[in-house]
PDB file of C-alpha atoms in Angstrom:
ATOM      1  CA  UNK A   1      56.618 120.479  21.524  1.00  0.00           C
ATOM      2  CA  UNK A   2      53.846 122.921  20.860  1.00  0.00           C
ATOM      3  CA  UNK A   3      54.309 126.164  20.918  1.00  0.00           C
ATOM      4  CA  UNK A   4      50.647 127.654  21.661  1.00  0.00           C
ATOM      5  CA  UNK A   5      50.623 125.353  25.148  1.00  0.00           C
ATOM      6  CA  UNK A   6      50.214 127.107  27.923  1.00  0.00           C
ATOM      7  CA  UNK A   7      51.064 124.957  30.772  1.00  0.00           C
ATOM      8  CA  UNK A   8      54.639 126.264  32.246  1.00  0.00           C
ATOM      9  CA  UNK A   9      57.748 124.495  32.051  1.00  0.00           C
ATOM     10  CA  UNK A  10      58.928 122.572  35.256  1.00  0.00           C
ATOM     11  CA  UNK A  11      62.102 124.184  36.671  1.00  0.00           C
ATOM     12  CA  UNK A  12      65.330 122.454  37.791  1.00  0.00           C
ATOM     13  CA  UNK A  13      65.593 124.162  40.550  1.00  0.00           C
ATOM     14  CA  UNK A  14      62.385 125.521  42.638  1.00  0.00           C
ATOM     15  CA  UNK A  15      64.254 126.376  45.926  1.00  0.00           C
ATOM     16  CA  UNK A  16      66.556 128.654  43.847  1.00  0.00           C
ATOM     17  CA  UNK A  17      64.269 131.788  44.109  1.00  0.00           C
ATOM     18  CA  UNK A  18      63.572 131.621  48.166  1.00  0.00           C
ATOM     19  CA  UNK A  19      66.840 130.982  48.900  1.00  0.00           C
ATOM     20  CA  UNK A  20      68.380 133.960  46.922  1.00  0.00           C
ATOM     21  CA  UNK A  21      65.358 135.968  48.664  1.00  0.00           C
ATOM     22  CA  UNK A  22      67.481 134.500  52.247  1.00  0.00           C
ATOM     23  CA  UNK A  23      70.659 135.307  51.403  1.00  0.00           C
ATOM     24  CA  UNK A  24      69.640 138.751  50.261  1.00  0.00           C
ATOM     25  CA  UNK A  25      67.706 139.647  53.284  1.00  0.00           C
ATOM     26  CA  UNK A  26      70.714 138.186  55.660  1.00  0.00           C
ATOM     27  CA  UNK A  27      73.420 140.005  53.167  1.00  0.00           C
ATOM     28  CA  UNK A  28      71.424 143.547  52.765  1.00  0.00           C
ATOM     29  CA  UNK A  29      68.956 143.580  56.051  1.00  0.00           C
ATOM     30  CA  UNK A  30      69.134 147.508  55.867  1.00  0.00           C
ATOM     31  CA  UNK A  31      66.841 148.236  52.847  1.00  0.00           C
ATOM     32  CA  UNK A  32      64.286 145.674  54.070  1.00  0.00           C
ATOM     33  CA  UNK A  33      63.491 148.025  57.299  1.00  0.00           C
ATOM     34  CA  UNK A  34      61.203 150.669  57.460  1.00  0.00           C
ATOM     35  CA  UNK A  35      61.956 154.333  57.143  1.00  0.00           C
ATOM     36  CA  UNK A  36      61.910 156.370  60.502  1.00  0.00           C
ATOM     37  CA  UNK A  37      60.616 159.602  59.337  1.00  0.00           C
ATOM     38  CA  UNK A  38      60.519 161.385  62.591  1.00  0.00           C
ATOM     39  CA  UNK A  39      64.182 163.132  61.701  1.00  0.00           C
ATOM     40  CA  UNK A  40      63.263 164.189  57.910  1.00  0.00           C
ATOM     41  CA  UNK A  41      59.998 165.537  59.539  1.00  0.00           C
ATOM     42  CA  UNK A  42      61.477 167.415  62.217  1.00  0.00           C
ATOM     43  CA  UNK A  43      64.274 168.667  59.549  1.00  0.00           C
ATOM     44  CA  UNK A  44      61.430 170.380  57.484  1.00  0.00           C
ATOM     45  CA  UNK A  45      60.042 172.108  60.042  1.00  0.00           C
ATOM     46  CA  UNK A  46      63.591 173.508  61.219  1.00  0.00           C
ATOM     47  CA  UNK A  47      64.144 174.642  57.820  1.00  0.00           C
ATOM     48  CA  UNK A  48      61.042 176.249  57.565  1.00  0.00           C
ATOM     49  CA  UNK A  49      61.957 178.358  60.440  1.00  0.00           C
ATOM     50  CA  UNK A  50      65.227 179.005  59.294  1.00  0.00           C
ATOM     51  CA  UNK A  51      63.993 180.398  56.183  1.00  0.00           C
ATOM     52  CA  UNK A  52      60.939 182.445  57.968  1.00  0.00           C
ATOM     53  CA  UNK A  53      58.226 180.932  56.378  1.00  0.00           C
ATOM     54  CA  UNK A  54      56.633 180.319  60.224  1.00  0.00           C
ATOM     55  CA  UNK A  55      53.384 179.429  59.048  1.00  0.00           C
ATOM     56  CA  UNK A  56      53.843 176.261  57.316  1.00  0.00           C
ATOM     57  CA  UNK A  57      56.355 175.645  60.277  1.00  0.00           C
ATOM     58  CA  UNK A  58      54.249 176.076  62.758  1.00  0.00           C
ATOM     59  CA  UNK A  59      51.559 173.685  60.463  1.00  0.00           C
ATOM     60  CA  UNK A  60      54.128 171.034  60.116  1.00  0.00           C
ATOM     61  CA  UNK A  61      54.804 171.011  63.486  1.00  0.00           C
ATOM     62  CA  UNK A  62      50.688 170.820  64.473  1.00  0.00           C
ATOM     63  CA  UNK A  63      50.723 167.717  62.288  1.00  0.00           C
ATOM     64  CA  UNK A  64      53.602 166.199  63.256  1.00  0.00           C
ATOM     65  CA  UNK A  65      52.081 166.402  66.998  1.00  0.00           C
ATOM     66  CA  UNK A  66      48.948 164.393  65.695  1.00  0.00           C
ATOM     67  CA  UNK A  67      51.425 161.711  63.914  1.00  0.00           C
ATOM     68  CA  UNK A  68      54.580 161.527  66.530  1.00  0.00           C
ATOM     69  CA  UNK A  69      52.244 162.006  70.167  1.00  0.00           C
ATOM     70  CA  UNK A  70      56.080 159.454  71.650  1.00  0.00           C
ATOM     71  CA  UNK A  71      58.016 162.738  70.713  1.00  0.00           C
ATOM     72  CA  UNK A  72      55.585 165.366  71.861  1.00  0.00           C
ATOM     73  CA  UNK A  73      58.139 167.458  74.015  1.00  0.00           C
ATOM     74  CA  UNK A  74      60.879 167.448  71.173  1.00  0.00           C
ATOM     75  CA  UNK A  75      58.320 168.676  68.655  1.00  0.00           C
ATOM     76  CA  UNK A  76      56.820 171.351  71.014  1.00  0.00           C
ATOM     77  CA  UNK A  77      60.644 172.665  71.737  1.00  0.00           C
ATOM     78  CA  UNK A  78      60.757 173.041  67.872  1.00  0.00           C
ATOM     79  CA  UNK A  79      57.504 174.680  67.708  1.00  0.00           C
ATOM     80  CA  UNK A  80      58.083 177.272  70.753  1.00  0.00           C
ATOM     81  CA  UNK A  81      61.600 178.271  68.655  1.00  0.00           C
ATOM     82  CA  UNK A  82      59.225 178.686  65.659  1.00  0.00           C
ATOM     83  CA  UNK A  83      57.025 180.984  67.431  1.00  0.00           C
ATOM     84  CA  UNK A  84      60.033 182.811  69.288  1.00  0.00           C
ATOM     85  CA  UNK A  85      61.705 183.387  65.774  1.00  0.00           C
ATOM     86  CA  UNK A  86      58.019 184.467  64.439  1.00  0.00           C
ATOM     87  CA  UNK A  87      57.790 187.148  67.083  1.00  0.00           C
ATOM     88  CA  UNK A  88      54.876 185.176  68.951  1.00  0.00           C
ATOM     89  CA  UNK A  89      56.567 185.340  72.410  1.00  0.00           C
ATOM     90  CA  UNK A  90      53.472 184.327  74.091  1.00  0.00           C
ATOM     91  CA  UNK A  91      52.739 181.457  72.138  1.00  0.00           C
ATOM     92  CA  UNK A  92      56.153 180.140  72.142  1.00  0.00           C
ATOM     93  CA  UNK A  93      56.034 180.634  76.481  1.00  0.00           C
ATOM     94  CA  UNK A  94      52.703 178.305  76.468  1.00  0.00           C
ATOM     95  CA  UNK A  95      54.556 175.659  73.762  1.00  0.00           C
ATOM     96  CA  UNK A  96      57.623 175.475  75.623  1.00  0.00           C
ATOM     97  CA  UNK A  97      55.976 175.518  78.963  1.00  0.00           C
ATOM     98  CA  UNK A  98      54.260 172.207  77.829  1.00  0.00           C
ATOM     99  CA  UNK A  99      57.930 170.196  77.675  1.00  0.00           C
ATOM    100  CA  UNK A 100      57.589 167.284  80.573  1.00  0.00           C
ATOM    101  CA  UNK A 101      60.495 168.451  83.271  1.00  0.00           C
ATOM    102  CA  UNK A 102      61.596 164.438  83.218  1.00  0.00           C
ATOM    103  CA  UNK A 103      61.402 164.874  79.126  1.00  0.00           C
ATOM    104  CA  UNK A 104      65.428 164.230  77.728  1.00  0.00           C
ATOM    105  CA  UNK A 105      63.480 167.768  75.559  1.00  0.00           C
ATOM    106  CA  UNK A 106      63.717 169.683  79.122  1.00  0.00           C
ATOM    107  CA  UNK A 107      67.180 170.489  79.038  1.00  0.00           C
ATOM    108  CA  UNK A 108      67.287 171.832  75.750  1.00  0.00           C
ATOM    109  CA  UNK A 109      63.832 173.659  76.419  1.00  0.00           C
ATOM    110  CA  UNK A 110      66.290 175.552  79.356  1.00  0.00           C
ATOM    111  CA  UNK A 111      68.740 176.705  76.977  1.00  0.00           C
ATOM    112  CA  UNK A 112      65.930 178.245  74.910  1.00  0.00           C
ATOM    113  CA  UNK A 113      64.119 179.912  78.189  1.00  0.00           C
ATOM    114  CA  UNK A 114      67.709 181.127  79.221  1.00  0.00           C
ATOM    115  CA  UNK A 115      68.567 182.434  75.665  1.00  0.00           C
ATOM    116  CA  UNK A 116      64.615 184.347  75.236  1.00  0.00           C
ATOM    117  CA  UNK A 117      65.055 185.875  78.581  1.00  0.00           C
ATOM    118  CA  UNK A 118      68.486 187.443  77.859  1.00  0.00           C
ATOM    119  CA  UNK A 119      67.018 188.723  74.841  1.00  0.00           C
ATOM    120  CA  UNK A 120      64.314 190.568  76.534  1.00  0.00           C
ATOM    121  CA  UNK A 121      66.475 191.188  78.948  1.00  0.00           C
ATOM    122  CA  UNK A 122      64.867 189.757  81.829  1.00  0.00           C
ATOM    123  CA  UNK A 123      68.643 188.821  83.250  1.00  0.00           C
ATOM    124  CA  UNK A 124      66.995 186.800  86.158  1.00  0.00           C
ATOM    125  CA  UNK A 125      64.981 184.658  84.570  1.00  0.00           C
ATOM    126  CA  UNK A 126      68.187 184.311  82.255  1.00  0.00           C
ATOM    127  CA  UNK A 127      70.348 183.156  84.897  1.00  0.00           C
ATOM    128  CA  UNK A 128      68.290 180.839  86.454  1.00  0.00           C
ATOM    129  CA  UNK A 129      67.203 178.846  83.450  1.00  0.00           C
ATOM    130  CA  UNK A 130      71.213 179.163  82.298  1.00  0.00           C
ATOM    131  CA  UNK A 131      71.783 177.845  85.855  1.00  0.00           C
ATOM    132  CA  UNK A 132      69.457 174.890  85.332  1.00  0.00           C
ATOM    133  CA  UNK A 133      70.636 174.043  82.398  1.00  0.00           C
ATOM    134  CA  UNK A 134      74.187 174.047  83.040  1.00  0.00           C
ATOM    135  CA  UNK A 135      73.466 172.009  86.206  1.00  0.00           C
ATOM    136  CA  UNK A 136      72.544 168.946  84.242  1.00  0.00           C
ATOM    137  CA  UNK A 137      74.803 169.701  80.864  1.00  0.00           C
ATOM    138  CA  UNK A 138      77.830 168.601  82.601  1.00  0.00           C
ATOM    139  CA  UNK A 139      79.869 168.095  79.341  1.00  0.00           C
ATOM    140  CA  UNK A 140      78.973 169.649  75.661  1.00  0.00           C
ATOM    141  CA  UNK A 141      75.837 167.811  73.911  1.00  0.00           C
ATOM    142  CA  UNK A 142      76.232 165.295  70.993  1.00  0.00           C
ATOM    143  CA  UNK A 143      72.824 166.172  69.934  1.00  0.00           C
ATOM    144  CA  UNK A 144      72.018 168.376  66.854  1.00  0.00           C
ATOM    145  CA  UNK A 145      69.494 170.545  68.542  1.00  0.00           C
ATOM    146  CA  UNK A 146      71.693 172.721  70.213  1.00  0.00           C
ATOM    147  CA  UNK A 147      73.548 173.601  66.649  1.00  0.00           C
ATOM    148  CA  UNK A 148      69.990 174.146  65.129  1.00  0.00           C
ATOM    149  CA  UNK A 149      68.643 177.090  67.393  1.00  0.00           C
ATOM    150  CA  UNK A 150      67.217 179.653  64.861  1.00  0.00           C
ATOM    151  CA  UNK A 151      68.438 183.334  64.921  1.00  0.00           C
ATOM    152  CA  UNK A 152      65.744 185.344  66.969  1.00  0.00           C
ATOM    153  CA  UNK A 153      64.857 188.649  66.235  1.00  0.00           C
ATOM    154  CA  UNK A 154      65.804 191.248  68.581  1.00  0.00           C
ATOM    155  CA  UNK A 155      63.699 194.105  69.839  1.00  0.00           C
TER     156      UNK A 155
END
C-alpha cells in the first residue's frame, strides 16, 4: 500500500452517514427549524421602554414594522406605550389609533386607551374604552402583554 496515494479508501458502509442524518432529524426535529424572532424582537423593544431609553425603542420598533408588516397592530400597541411612557401623548394617540378594530392587538390597545385617559383624567373616555374592553375580556388574558404595560409618568 502506498502511502502518498491519494485516491480514498472505499467504505463498508456508505448509507451509514444519511441514515444517521434520518434518525437525527426524526429524533431531534426541534433544532433543525428556524428561529421565530418576532418575540426576542418585540422583548427588546419592551425593555427598552422599561428602562427609558425611548429612542432606540421607538427605532426598534420603526424597524421591526419594515421586517414584521403580519404583526403590524401588535408592534404599533408597543410603540404607542413607548411614546405614552416617553411623554409623546400625541404620537402615541396616532400609533395606537392605527391598531385594526378586528386586530386580536385591539383589545389590548383598549386597556391602554382606558388606562391613558384615567391618567389625564379624562374619566369618560376612561370608562368607555374600560367598558369596551371588558366587554370582550370575558375571563383574565393568558397573554404576556397585559403583565408588560410600562409605568407611565404622571402629570
Amino acid at each position: 500500500m502506498n502511502m502518498l496515494s491519494s485516491a480514498p479508501k472505499p467504505t463498508r458502509h456508505p448509507f451509514l452517514v444519511p441514515l444517521l442524518f434520518v434518525v437525527a432529524t426524526c429524533v431531534f426535529p426541534n433544532p433543525l427549524r428556524a428561529l421565530d424572532e418576532f418575540p426576542y424582537d418585540l422583548r427588546l423593544g419592551r425593555n427598552l421602554t422599561q428602562i427609558q431609553m425611548y429612542d432606540y425603542a421607538l427605532l426598534q420598533f420603526e424597524l421591526m414594522l419594515k421586517r414584521y408588516p403580519d404583526n403590524q397592530d401588535r408592534i404599533l400597541l408597543e410603540k404607542s406605550r413607548a411614546l405614552y411612557a416617553s411623554g409623546k401623548r400625541k404620537l402615541g394617540d396616532e400609533a395606537v389609533k392605527g391598531i385594526k378594530p378586528d386586530s386580536p392587538a385591539y383589545i389590548q390597545a383598549q386597556l391602554l386607551i382606558g388606562e391613558i385617559a384615567f391618567k389625564r383624567h379624562d374619566h369618560e373616555a376612561a370608562g368607555k374604552a374600560y367598558s369596551s374592553y371588558f366587554a370582550k375580556m370575558k375571563e383574565p388574558s393568558g397573554d404576556d402583554a397585559v403583565s408588560n404595560v410600562v409605568a407611565l409618568p404622571t402629570g
